[in-house]
Every structure is written in structure tokens, then in C-alpha cells.
Amino acid sequence: MKKIWIVYLLLIVCFALYVLDYRSQSRMNDQWNSGGLRGEIDEKYVMVTFQMGIDYWKSGLKGFEDAAQALNVSVEYRGSTQRDLHEQITVLEQVIAKKPAGIAISAIHPIELTATINKAVDAGIPVVLFDSDAPGSRAYSFLGTDNYAAGVEAARKMAELTGGRGEVAVVTVPDQQNHQERTQGFADTISAEFPGMSIAAVKNGKGDQVFSRQSAEEILQASPGIAGIFATEANGGIGVAEAVREYGKAGSGPKIISFDTDKGTLDLVKSGDIAATMAQGTWNMGYWSLQFLFSLKHDLNGAQSPGAPGVPQQADTGITVVTRQNVNDYYAK
């Protein structure tokens, strides 16, 4: 009988310890949540891009959604359907009118979006830029590739592919900040590091497959022995590859370096039509854009958390070179 009472007593003690531990855990969770580290499901953040149907944005949007799940908030995806400045401005105006908790935007133009971005900031809406910057605006942060450094890396890869000799060309989007920086990094590195190479032409592919193909055709006509072509975005790379194939130079013609990891580009890397492509940290752009916006919205940028690191004004989300050797690692799983 005495043994049974001892067993009962032990069970009661264990139960009491469990209750105390549960309450302690609950208090910790309450403190964590009340500290602004979890939001409300009706707290909505918006991602704004351009050409919103293209594959390129999918990874960034996935990062944005993953951050929303972690923070218990809602997100919405908006953007211009075409590569159209005025349409993106209109979309951004519509988003501002709804007064979201924050906006992450990839700017189609480094200057022309500035006034509208500042309008959002003046309305008390936290704004961060990702992928393509508008440096004159009052957006708090820019998250994206160090595009100049990406151009440097592309030039060094091109030199490796061509043996550091011959003329090369660039097909780019000259009115967009990130493409300007990629082109400049590429051109500066060719000039400074590879005396046996020179840039024969820089063409405007307009971020469009057809226009980029036409630009590549013009390059091939003017410089039949061109050693390589660097396309600063994915549609450009596909268009350039089509032009090279049409000229019967696939495999023996200019080495093509492209940008990004949409399926069409990866397939061309796998087939050897594109020698390499530059992979950006697009998931990181989306995920950390929302984390930054949440911190700014909840005034966690050091004001309420003394000693805590603030939201950085610049964040490099990384770049890697994709070739036939590692291309399978970059297909969507």
C-alpha cells in the first residue's frame, strides 16, 4: 500500500513539473510574439515588379511568401504585365492607395520611379528596393546582386572561355540601373585585365528575346569572328543563342554568357548553346525584403531593441556561375 502512495506522489510531482514547464514555455512564446516578432494575418505586404509573368520573379516571390509564413503576415504580388514604365507607375500608385504594411519593389527605371517611391515613403509606408535599384529615392534599403561585381565575374569567365583573346560584345538594357552596372563591370575588367580582348559592340536588347536576337544578328553581321557575347539578362541570352544557332555557329561560334536561371536558360546551358549563366540569389531578395519591411513597420530597426543590429541600407544577395557541370543543381525542385 505504501508503494502505491509513493507511485501516486511521483506522478503528481511529474504532472506539476510538466504544468510549470508548459506555463514557462507559454510565457516565453507570449513575450516573443508581443515583442513584435510575429505579425497579424491581415497585415499585408506587397511585392511590385514588371513583366510579372516571367519565370525570373518566381524564386523571389517564393522567398517573399516563405518569410510571410514565418512572420504570420499576408503578401500580395503586383506588377506591370509588360516592360512598361508608365504601367509600373500606375500599379505602384494603386498599391500606395491601399496603404499596405510595406512595399518591396524592383524598379524598371533608376530615375523615373523615384517620385512615386517617395510618395509611398511620405505616406508612412516602409519601402525597400530589390533586384533593380532607384538610388535617388528615399526607399530604406536595396537588396540585390552586386551587379558591377557580377559583370567583373562574367568578364573573367568570358576570358577563360575564349583564351583571353578576341572581340566580344554585350547585349543589355541600357536604361536600367542593374544592367548598366553589369555592363560597366564587364567592360572595365576586359579593358584592365585582358589586353588581348576588346569590346566590339554594346547593343540594346530591350529585355526582350526578339530584340536581343536582332541585336545579336547585327553583331554577327558586323563582326563574323566575334569570340563571345555577354547578355545581361535571361531573355537576352535566349535571343542571342537563337541568333547564333540561326547563323549555323552553334557549338563553334561565339561563347555566350547569360544571366539568371529560368528553365529556358538552363536548358540552353545544358545543351551547350549557352556556355555559362550568372545565378542571382533571388530567393534571398524576396525573403529578406519582407524581413526588412517587417522590421521597419514594427520599428525594430534598433529603436525598440537597443543594441540590436539595424536593417542595412545595402544587402548583397550573391552570385554564382552556372555551367554544364552544375546546371542540374539549379532546376526548380
PDB file of C-alpha atoms in Angstrom, residues 16 20 25 43 98 109 112 150 174 202 204 206 218 224 235 274:
ATOM      1  CA  ALA A  16       3.221  19.561 -11.568  1.00  0.00           C
ATOM      2  CA  LEU A  20       5.149  24.566 -14.685  1.00  0.00           C
ATOM      3  CA  GLN A  25       7.100  27.970 -22.404  1.00  0.00           C
ATOM      4  CA  GLU A  43      -1.082  42.739 -42.117  1.00  0.00           C
ATOM      5  CA  LYS A  98      -4.443  50.723 -50.426  1.00  0.00           C
ATOM      6  CA  HIS A 109      13.956  52.622 -64.277  1.00  0.00           C
ATOM      7  CA  GLU A 112      11.590  57.646 -63.316  1.00  0.00           C
ATOM      8  CA  ALA A 150      28.727  40.273 -61.409  1.00  0.00           C
ATOM      9  CA  PRO A 174      20.929  50.432 -71.075  1.00  0.00           C
ATOM     10  CA  VAL A 202      27.194  47.153 -76.879  1.00  0.00           C
ATOM     11  CA  ASN A 204      20.199  47.329 -76.609  1.00  0.00           C
ATOM     12  CA  LYS A 206      15.372  45.865 -74.520  1.00  0.00           C
ATOM     13  CA  GLU A 218      23.663  42.749 -86.137  1.00  0.00           C
ATOM     14  CA  PRO A 224      31.663  37.474 -88.077  1.00  0.00           C
ATOM     15  CA  ASN A 235      15.612  36.923 -72.424  1.00  0.00           C
ATOM     16  CA  ILE A 274      24.981  28.983 -73.660  1.00  0.00           C
TER      17      ILE A 274
END
